[in-house]
Amino acid sequence: MRIAIIGAGCSGLTAIKHLVEAGLHDIVCYDKNDQIGGNWVYSTTPGRSSISRATHIISSKPMSQFSDFPMPDDYPDYPSHQQILAYFQAYTRHFQLEQYIRFNVAVLRVEKIAQERWRLFLDDGTHAEFDYLLIANGHHTKPRHPGWKDRFAGTYLHAHEFKTNQGLDDKRVLVVGAGNSGCDCAVESSRDAARVDISLRTPQYIIPKLVMGKPTDTFAASIQWIPQSIRNRLQKISLRIQIGRYRDYQLPEPKFAPTQAHPTINSVIFDRIRHGKIHPRPAIQDVSDHTVRFIDGASAQYDVIIAATGYSINFPFFDTDFINWENASHVPLYLRIFHPGHPSLFFVGLIQPQGCIWTLAELQARLIGQFLSGRIQLPSNWREQADAEGAFWARHFIARPRHSIEVQYHPYRRQLLRMLQGKSVG
């Protein structure tokens, strides 16, 4: 069987590794860039999806390393983007994955052909046909912009374009959104800007990176044996002890459980707020010229707006009438992998976990390898379960566009492990 993979980021790399491990060798992985790593390759090229200069991971080293390839002992609890890229490069060398990758080749279009096969049209003018197709192109490539974007007369950029704080000296900056990208942009901007405000449309759990001296995700993993309702109360108590009340920072208090929304993991923003370097603001009502009006009636002038307003799920190589989940409330895939209408199509890394994505992508890749090599089978009703599963996850989170592919790390991991052990997952 011939297998194509689109994308040589963390998900594509582990997909190659586990397909080969399952005895499948006729594999071609296409990547439009000149090296592995996806958005972990720092770049200031306009339009290039990459992390910013100051990025460190928000999941800890113990919870972010592949199961059979530990990170170096001298890595800190939260490695930098340079260290993470070096780790992926070492992983690629160790398992000799590069032989399966074609760099500098973009997949322009994909069409389904007879017998559940796939034809890929490439930007070098050629095309190729495959029996199976794995999508690992990531979901942080197409920014979602606010409706007032073009009404702002100053400098507007999406967090996708924010790479450094250079050029912000003496500027009045507004960051829109308090997710992980928004808080990072606010913190970095506040080092040089004259003033930085951050606008929150809804309450947000902002959680320090350490709990009782341990990385937050490591601590959370250690208490998984406790019932969820009790864990929710413990998490709230822990946050109260560590940071006090959110309103102490002029931030809105969440009225929902910590696991019902994607958390922001950031310790520095509390310090910057209390030092007067970052000023929380409510949601935006309107924008005109350089003036932003907020829903509390206040207004302010800004030179720069950084919109950390998320991303749309995007498959530029599929026709929009084939697969289009840009505005979907949930994604109907069995185990977040298998498409009920296209049994030869698989998705790796199309998840937003409350934890590290690539350790879950590793399990997804193992599962695909075991399935294609005939070692495991899907349940007879897996197609029916696909939509039900998407709705199941949607019920666990607040209805927001960012939660359309959200999963809770440990329950989802247990689902994948049960399937790998040959147990039915429903």
Short mmCIF file of C-alpha atoms in Angstrom, two decimals:
data_model
loop_
_atom_site.label_atom_id
_atom_site.label_comp_id
_atom_site.label_asym_id
_atom_site.label_seq_id
_atom_site.Cartn_x
_atom_site.Cartn_y
_atom_site.Cartn_z
CA MET A 1 0.00 0.00 0.00
CA ARG A 2 1.17 3.51 -0.82
CA ILE A 3 0.70 6.08 1.93
CA ALA A 4 0.97 9.88 1.69
CA ILE A 5 1.43 12.23 4.63
CA ILE A 6 0.94 15.98 4.36
CA GLY A 7 3.17 17.87 6.80
CA ALA A 8 6.52 17.11 8.47
CA GLY A 9 5.87 18.83 11.78
CA CYS A 10 5.65 16.94 15.05
CA SER A 11 2.53 15.00 13.99
CA GLY A 12 3.86 14.08 10.56
CA LEU A 13 7.17 12.90 12.00
CA THR A 14 5.65 10.55 14.52
CA ALA A 15 3.25 9.32 11.83
CA ILE A 16 6.19 8.28 9.62
CA LYS A 17 7.92 6.61 12.55
CA HIS A 18 4.96 4.49 13.60
CA LEU A 19 3.93 3.51 10.08
CA VAL A 20 7.45 2.23 9.43
CA GLU A 21 7.45 0.48 12.80
CA ALA A 22 4.23 -1.28 11.75
CA GLY A 23 6.01 -2.62 8.65
CA LEU A 24 4.70 -0.06 6.16
CA HIS A 25 7.50 1.45 4.08
CA ASP A 26 5.97 2.85 0.89
CA ILE A 27 5.50 6.27 2.45
CA VAL A 28 5.95 9.79 1.09
CA CYS A 29 5.66 12.79 3.40
CA TYR A 30 5.30 16.15 1.65
CA ASP A 31 6.32 19.41 3.31
CA LYS A 32 6.33 22.83 1.70
CA ASN A 33 9.26 23.98 3.84
CA ASP A 34 12.95 23.12 3.57
CA GLN A 35 13.25 21.29 6.91
CA ILE A 36 11.27 19.35 9.51
CA GLY A 37 9.59 20.96 12.48
CA GLY A 38 6.53 22.79 11.16
CA ASN A 39 5.78 25.91 13.17
CA TRP A 40 8.64 25.15 15.59
CA VAL A 41 11.02 26.51 12.96
CA TYR A 42 11.37 30.18 13.92
CA SER A 43 10.91 32.46 10.94
CA THR A 44 10.15 36.13 10.36
CA THR A 45 9.05 35.49 6.78
CA PRO A 46 5.59 37.06 6.25
CA GLY A 47 2.86 34.44 6.15
CA ARG A 48 5.13 31.70 7.48
CA SER A 49 3.55 29.86 10.40
CA SER A 50 6.02 29.82 13.27
CA ILE A 51 6.48 30.46 16.95
CA SER A 52 7.74 33.81 18.22
CA ARG A 53 11.31 34.51 19.28
CA ALA A 54 10.60 34.14 23.01
CA THR A 55 8.42 31.00 22.87
CA HIS A 56 8.81 28.22 25.44
CA ILE A 57 6.48 25.26 25.57
CA ILE A 58 3.57 25.39 28.01
CA SER A 59 3.51 21.65 28.70
CA SER A 60 6.39 20.33 30.79
CA LYS A 61 9.32 18.23 29.64
CA PRO A 62 8.12 15.00 31.34
CA MET A 63 4.68 15.34 29.74
CA SER A 64 5.96 16.41 26.30
CA GLN A 65 8.50 13.78 25.33
CA PHE A 66 7.78 10.87 23.01
CA SER A 67 7.38 7.56 24.83
CA ASP A 68 10.53 6.00 23.39
CA PHE A 69 12.69 9.10 22.92
CA PRO A 70 13.26 11.14 26.10
CA MET A 71 14.37 14.75 26.01
CA PRO A 72 17.98 15.43 27.09
CA ASP A 73 18.61 15.48 30.83
CA ASP A 74 19.87 19.07 30.72
CA TYR A 75 16.61 20.41 29.27
CA PRO A 76 14.65 22.58 31.73
CA ASP A 77 11.07 21.95 32.86
CA TYR A 78 9.84 24.19 30.04
CA PRO A 79 12.23 24.01 27.06
CA SER A 80 12.65 26.85 24.58
CA HIS A 81 11.56 26.61 20.96
CA GLN A 82 15.21 26.15 19.93
CA GLN A 83 15.48 23.12 22.23
CA ILE A 84 12.18 21.67 20.99
CA LEU A 85 13.27 21.97 17.35
CA ALA A 86 16.60 20.33 18.22
CA TYR A 87 14.65 17.53 19.91
CA PHE A 88 12.52 16.92 16.80
CA GLN A 89 15.65 16.98 14.65
CA ALA A 90 17.31 14.38 16.90
CA TYR A 91 14.13 12.25 16.77
CA THR A 92 14.20 12.44 12.97
CA ARG A 93 17.87 11.40 12.80
CA HIS A 94 17.52 8.60 15.35
CA PHE A 95 14.65 6.92 13.54
CA GLN A 96 15.97 7.80 10.06
CA LEU A 97 12.76 9.52 9.02
CA GLU A 98 14.13 12.04 6.54
CA GLN A 99 14.39 9.43 3.77
CA TYR A 100 10.59 9.46 3.58
CA ILE A 101 10.21 13.25 3.35
CA ARG A 102 10.10 15.42 0.23
CA PHE A 103 10.96 18.96 1.24
CA ASN A 104 10.03 22.14 -0.64
CA VAL A 105 7.04 20.40 -2.20
CA ALA A 106 3.60 21.82 -1.47
CA VAL A 107 0.43 19.81 -2.02
CA LEU A 108 -1.77 22.15 -4.04
CA ARG A 109 -4.83 19.97 -4.41
CA VAL A 110 -6.09 16.58 -3.30
CA GLU A 111 -8.87 14.69 -5.02
CA LYS A 112 -10.42 11.37 -4.17
CA ILE A 113 -10.38 8.85 -7.01
CA ALA A 114 -11.75 5.35 -7.56
CA GLN A 115 -11.39 2.57 -4.98
CA GLU A 116 -10.95 4.96 -2.05
CA ARG A 117 -7.61 6.16 -3.40
CA TRP A 118 -6.14 9.68 -3.54
CA ARG A 119 -4.48 11.82 -6.20
CA LEU A 120 -2.18 14.62 -4.99
CA PHE A 121 -1.30 17.53 -7.27
CA LEU A 122 2.06 19.06 -6.33
CA ASP A 123 3.56 22.49 -6.91
CA ASP A 124 6.41 21.02 -8.95
CA GLY A 125 3.87 20.29 -11.68
CA THR A 126 3.59 16.56 -10.98
CA HIS A 127 0.95 14.41 -9.36
CA ALA A 128 1.02 11.13 -7.43
CA GLU A 129 -1.54 8.54 -6.38
CA PHE A 130 -1.86 6.79 -3.04
CA ASP A 131 -3.99 4.19 -1.28
CA TYR A 132 -4.10 6.06 2.03
CA LEU A 133 -3.75 9.69 3.05
CA LEU A 134 -2.72 11.10 6.44
CA ILE A 135 -3.36 14.79 7.14
CA ALA A 136 -0.81 16.33 9.54
CA ASN A 137 -0.73 19.94 8.34
CA GLY A 138 -1.51 21.49 11.74
CA HIS A 139 -4.27 23.89 12.68
CA HIS A 140 -2.40 27.12 13.41
CA THR A 141 -1.98 28.39 9.86
CA LYS A 142 -5.14 30.36 9.00
CA PRO A 143 -5.71 33.25 11.43
CA ARG A 144 -9.23 34.17 12.50
CA HIS A 145 -9.63 37.96 12.31
CA PRO A 146 -12.16 40.19 14.10
CA GLY A 147 -14.80 42.00 12.06
CA TRP A 148 -13.44 45.47 12.90
CA LYS A 149 -9.94 44.70 11.57
CA ASP A 150 -10.11 47.08 8.59
CA ARG A 151 -11.56 49.94 10.64
CA PHE A 152 -8.37 50.34 12.66
CA ALA A 153 -6.05 53.02 11.23
CA GLY A 154 -2.95 51.99 13.18
CA THR A 155 -0.77 48.91 12.82
CA TYR A 156 -2.82 45.72 12.95
CA LEU A 157 -1.34 42.26 13.18
CA HIS A 158 -2.56 38.85 14.18
CA ALA A 159 -0.64 36.92 16.86
CA HIS A 160 0.37 34.66 13.95
CA GLU A 161 2.52 37.55 12.69
CA PHE A 162 3.94 38.60 16.07
CA LYS A 163 7.53 37.36 16.21
CA THR A 164 9.39 39.89 18.37
CA ASN A 165 8.70 43.03 20.38
CA GLN A 166 10.94 45.10 18.11
CA GLY A 167 9.35 48.29 16.81
CA LEU A 168 7.01 48.68 19.79
CA ASP A 169 9.09 51.27 21.65
CA ASP A 170 6.88 54.09 22.93
CA LYS A 171 3.82 52.54 21.25
CA ARG A 172 0.37 52.14 22.79
CA VAL A 173 -0.51 48.48 22.24
CA LEU A 174 -3.78 46.62 22.63
CA VAL A 175 -3.71 42.81 22.68
CA VAL A 176 -7.09 41.22 21.97
CA GLY A 177 -7.54 37.83 23.59
CA ALA A 178 -6.09 36.26 26.73
CA GLY A 179 -5.35 32.76 25.53
CA ASN A 180 -1.80 31.42 25.50
CA SER A 181 -0.81 33.46 22.45
CA GLY A 182 -2.51 36.61 23.75
CA CYS A 183 -0.82 36.52 27.13
CA ASP A 184 2.56 35.81 25.51
CA CYS A 185 2.10 38.76 23.13
CA ALA A 186 1.08 41.04 26.02
CA VAL A 187 4.04 40.03 28.17
CA GLU A 188 6.58 40.46 25.38
CA SER A 189 5.06 43.75 24.19
CA SER A 190 5.13 45.16 27.72
CA ARG A 191 8.93 45.00 27.80
CA ASP A 192 9.25 47.92 25.38
CA ALA A 193 5.86 49.48 24.67
CA ALA A 194 4.73 52.69 26.37
CA ARG A 195 1.53 50.98 27.47
CA VAL A 196 -0.03 47.57 26.91
CA ASP A 197 -3.72 46.79 27.42
CA ILE A 198 -5.26 43.33 27.03
CA SER A 199 -8.91 42.90 26.11
CA LEU A 200 -10.88 39.87 27.33
CA ARG A 201 -14.22 39.07 25.75
CA THR A 202 -14.93 36.23 28.21
CA PRO A 203 -13.43 35.06 31.52
CA GLN A 204 -10.34 32.92 31.20
CA TYR A 205 -8.50 30.55 33.51
CA ILE A 206 -4.92 31.80 33.55
CA ILE A 207 -2.88 29.22 35.42
CA PRO A 208 0.73 29.50 36.67
CA LYS A 209 3.28 27.12 35.20
CA LEU A 210 4.15 25.68 38.62
CA VAL A 211 1.90 24.22 41.31
CA MET A 212 3.51 23.38 44.65
CA GLY A 213 6.89 23.47 42.95
CA LYS A 214 5.87 21.07 40.16
CA PRO A 215 4.95 21.81 36.55
CA THR A 216 1.20 22.27 36.36
CA ASP A 217 0.54 19.35 34.01
CA THR A 218 2.76 17.00 36.04
CA PHE A 219 0.84 17.92 39.18
CA ALA A 220 -2.48 17.43 37.35
CA ALA A 221 -1.37 13.98 36.16
CA SER A 222 -0.57 12.95 39.74
CA ILE A 223 -4.15 13.54 40.91
CA GLN A 224 -6.02 11.86 38.03
CA TRP A 225 -7.21 9.15 40.43
CA ILE A 226 -9.38 11.72 42.23
CA PRO A 227 -12.97 12.11 40.89
CA GLN A 228 -13.38 15.00 38.43
CA SER A 229 -15.76 17.03 40.60
CA ILE A 230 -13.29 16.94 43.50
CA ARG A 231 -10.37 17.78 41.18
CA ASN A 232 -12.26 20.84 39.97
CA ARG A 233 -12.63 22.09 43.53
CA LEU A 234 -8.98 21.33 44.32
CA GLN A 235 -7.85 23.25 41.24
CA LYS A 236 -9.88 26.29 42.26
CA ILE A 237 -8.55 26.15 45.81
CA SER A 238 -4.98 25.78 44.52
CA LEU A 239 -5.41 28.81 42.25
CA ARG A 240 -6.85 30.88 45.09
CA ILE A 241 -3.86 30.04 47.30
CA GLN A 242 -1.30 30.79 44.58
CA ILE A 243 -2.66 33.91 42.90
CA GLY A 244 -5.64 35.07 44.94
CA ARG A 245 -8.78 36.09 43.08
CA TYR A 246 -8.73 37.02 39.40
CA ARG A 247 -10.46 40.27 40.24
CA ASP A 248 -7.33 41.20 42.25
CA TYR A 249 -5.76 41.60 38.78
CA GLN A 250 -8.83 43.33 37.24
CA LEU A 251 -9.56 40.08 35.43
CA PRO A 252 -13.09 38.60 35.23
CA GLU A 253 -13.80 35.59 37.44
CA PRO A 254 -14.67 32.40 35.52
CA LYS A 255 -18.02 30.88 36.49
CA PHE A 256 -17.25 27.49 34.96
CA ALA A 257 -15.01 24.54 35.86
CA PRO A 258 -11.31 24.73 34.85
CA THR A 259 -11.67 21.78 32.47
CA GLN A 260 -14.54 23.36 30.49
CA ALA A 261 -12.28 25.72 28.55
CA HIS A 262 -8.80 25.62 27.12
CA PRO A 263 -6.53 27.00 29.87
CA THR A 264 -3.88 29.68 29.53
CA ILE A 265 -0.62 28.61 31.14
CA ASN A 266 1.34 31.71 32.07
CA SER A 267 2.98 32.86 35.29
CA VAL A 268 4.53 36.13 34.14
CA ILE A 269 1.35 37.98 33.23
CA PHE A 270 0.27 38.27 36.87
CA ASP A 271 3.54 39.98 37.70
CA ARG A 272 3.24 42.36 34.72
CA ILE A 273 -0.33 43.31 35.65
CA ARG A 274 0.53 44.02 39.29
CA HIS A 275 3.54 46.08 38.17
CA GLY A 276 1.32 48.24 35.96
CA LYS A 277 2.90 47.03 32.74
CA ILE A 278 -0.26 45.32 31.43
CA HIS A 279 -3.78 46.69 31.92
CA PRO A 280 -6.82 44.40 31.51
CA ARG A 281 -9.77 45.74 29.53
CA PRO A 282 -13.22 44.27 28.81
CA ALA A 283 -14.51 43.24 25.39
CA ILE A 284 -14.37 45.62 22.44
CA GLN A 285 -17.58 47.34 21.34
CA ASP A 286 -16.25 49.17 18.30
CA VAL A 287 -13.11 50.42 16.56
CA SER A 288 -12.73 53.62 14.57
CA ASP A 289 -9.50 55.15 13.32
CA HIS A 290 -7.10 54.81 16.32
CA THR A 291 -9.88 54.72 18.90
CA VAL A 292 -11.17 51.56 20.55
CA ARG A 293 -14.39 51.67 22.55
CA PHE A 294 -15.01 48.98 25.14
CA ILE A 295 -18.31 47.59 26.42
CA ASP A 296 -17.87 49.35 29.78
CA GLY A 297 -18.14 52.72 28.00
CA ALA A 298 -14.43 53.56 28.20
CA SER A 299 -12.31 54.27 25.13
CA ALA A 300 -8.61 54.60 24.39
CA GLN A 301 -6.21 55.42 21.58
CA TYR A 302 -3.79 52.78 20.27
CA ASP A 303 -0.92 52.68 17.80
CA VAL A 304 -0.86 48.88 17.49
CA ILE A 305 -3.44 46.13 17.88
CA ILE A 306 -2.34 42.50 18.15
CA ALA A 307 -5.30 40.17 17.60
CA ALA A 308 -4.82 36.85 19.41
CA THR A 309 -8.18 35.71 18.13
CA GLY A 310 -7.37 32.14 17.19
CA TYR A 311 -7.27 30.12 14.01
CA SER A 312 -9.66 28.43 11.62
CA ILE A 313 -9.30 24.76 10.74
CA ASN A 314 -7.99 24.85 7.21
CA PHE A 315 -7.19 22.29 4.52
CA PRO A 316 -6.18 24.44 1.52
CA PHE A 317 -5.67 21.34 -0.65
CA PHE A 318 -9.30 20.14 -0.27
CA ASP A 319 -12.21 21.69 -2.13
CA THR A 320 -14.41 23.48 0.38
CA ASP A 321 -17.41 21.35 -0.60
CA PHE A 322 -15.40 18.20 0.16
CA ILE A 323 -14.23 18.85 3.73
CA ASN A 324 -14.68 22.22 5.40
CA TRP A 325 -14.72 22.56 9.19
CA GLU A 326 -13.81 26.24 9.48
CA ASN A 327 -17.08 27.09 11.23
CA ALA A 328 -17.93 23.68 12.69
CA SER A 329 -18.97 23.45 16.34
CA HIS A 330 -17.38 20.00 16.48
CA VAL A 331 -15.47 17.73 14.13
CA PRO A 332 -17.09 14.32 13.38
CA LEU A 333 -14.11 11.97 13.45
CA TYR A 334 -13.93 8.66 15.27
CA LEU A 335 -11.24 8.98 17.94
CA ARG A 336 -10.40 12.33 16.29
CA ILE A 337 -8.68 10.29 13.55
CA PHE A 338 -11.02 8.32 11.28
CA HIS A 339 -13.42 10.01 8.83
CA PRO A 340 -16.73 8.14 8.53
CA GLY A 341 -17.17 9.04 4.86
CA HIS A 342 -13.61 8.32 3.77
CA PRO A 343 -12.13 5.19 5.39
CA SER A 344 -8.74 5.67 3.69
CA LEU A 345 -8.30 9.17 5.13
CA PHE A 346 -6.79 9.80 8.58
CA PHE A 347 -6.05 12.91 10.65
CA VAL A 348 -3.06 13.19 12.99
CA GLY A 349 -2.82 16.08 15.42
CA LEU A 350 -6.22 17.62 14.62
CA ILE A 351 -6.84 18.14 18.32
CA GLN A 352 -6.55 20.91 20.87
CA PRO A 353 -5.64 19.05 24.07
CA GLN A 354 -5.44 20.39 27.59
CA GLY A 355 -1.83 19.21 27.55
CA CYS A 356 0.84 18.36 24.99
CA ILE A 357 -0.37 17.67 21.46
CA TRP A 358 2.48 15.58 20.07
CA THR A 359 2.40 12.85 22.73
CA LEU A 360 -1.24 12.28 21.76
CA ALA A 361 -0.33 12.47 18.05
CA GLU A 362 2.18 9.69 18.78
CA LEU A 363 -0.64 7.45 20.05
CA GLN A 364 -2.81 8.40 17.08
CA ALA A 365 0.02 7.43 14.72
CA ARG A 366 0.55 4.11 16.51
CA LEU A 367 -3.15 3.38 16.18
CA ILE A 368 -3.17 4.13 12.44
CA GLY A 369 -0.10 1.92 11.94
CA GLN A 370 -1.68 -0.94 13.86
CA PHE A 371 -4.94 -0.53 11.94
CA LEU A 372 -3.31 -0.48 8.49
CA SER A 373 -1.14 -3.48 9.31
CA GLY A 374 -4.23 -5.46 10.37
CA ARG A 375 -3.32 -5.83 14.02
CA ILE A 376 -6.44 -4.07 15.30
CA GLN A 377 -9.91 -3.47 13.92
CA LEU A 378 -12.37 -0.65 14.41
CA PRO A 379 -15.76 -1.50 15.93
CA SER A 380 -18.52 -2.23 13.43
CA ASN A 381 -20.39 0.96 14.32
CA TRP A 382 -17.39 3.32 14.24
CA ARG A 383 -19.00 5.56 11.64
CA GLU A 384 -22.02 6.17 13.83
CA GLN A 385 -19.77 6.76 16.79
CA ALA A 386 -17.78 9.45 14.94
CA ASP A 387 -20.49 12.09 15.06
CA ALA A 388 -21.62 11.06 18.55
CA GLU A 389 -18.06 11.37 19.78
CA GLY A 390 -17.70 14.87 18.36
CA ALA A 391 -20.91 15.91 20.10
CA PHE A 392 -19.71 14.22 23.31
CA TRP A 393 -16.56 16.34 23.46
CA ALA A 394 -18.51 19.47 22.53
CA ARG A 395 -20.74 18.99 25.58
CA HIS A 396 -17.69 19.04 27.85
CA PHE A 397 -16.58 22.51 26.81
CA ILE A 398 -18.03 25.99 26.56
CA ALA A 399 -19.33 26.64 23.04
CA ARG A 400 -16.53 28.63 21.43
CA PRO A 401 -14.84 28.24 18.03
CA ARG A 402 -11.54 27.36 19.74
CA HIS A 403 -13.15 24.29 21.33
CA SER A 404 -14.29 22.56 18.13
CA ILE A 405 -11.32 20.15 18.35
CA GLU A 406 -10.72 20.35 22.12
CA VAL A 407 -10.06 17.18 24.13
CA GLN A 408 -9.23 16.52 27.75
CA TYR A 409 -5.74 15.08 27.71
CA HIS A 410 -5.98 12.10 30.07
CA PRO A 411 -9.47 10.79 29.12
CA TYR A 412 -8.61 11.02 25.43
CA ARG A 413 -5.26 9.32 25.99
CA ARG A 414 -7.02 6.47 27.78
CA GLN A 415 -9.39 6.09 24.81
CA LEU A 416 -6.47 5.67 22.41
CA LEU A 417 -4.67 3.23 24.72
CA ARG A 418 -7.80 1.08 25.08
CA MET A 419 -8.10 0.83 21.31
CA LEU A 420 -4.40 -0.05 20.98
CA GLN A 421 -4.96 -2.82 23.50
CA GLY A 422 -7.73 -4.22 21.34
CA LYS A 423 -10.58 -3.02 23.52
CA SER A 424 -13.69 -1.46 22.06
CA VAL A 425 -14.02 2.30 22.43
CA GLY A 426 -17.51 3.75 22.37
#
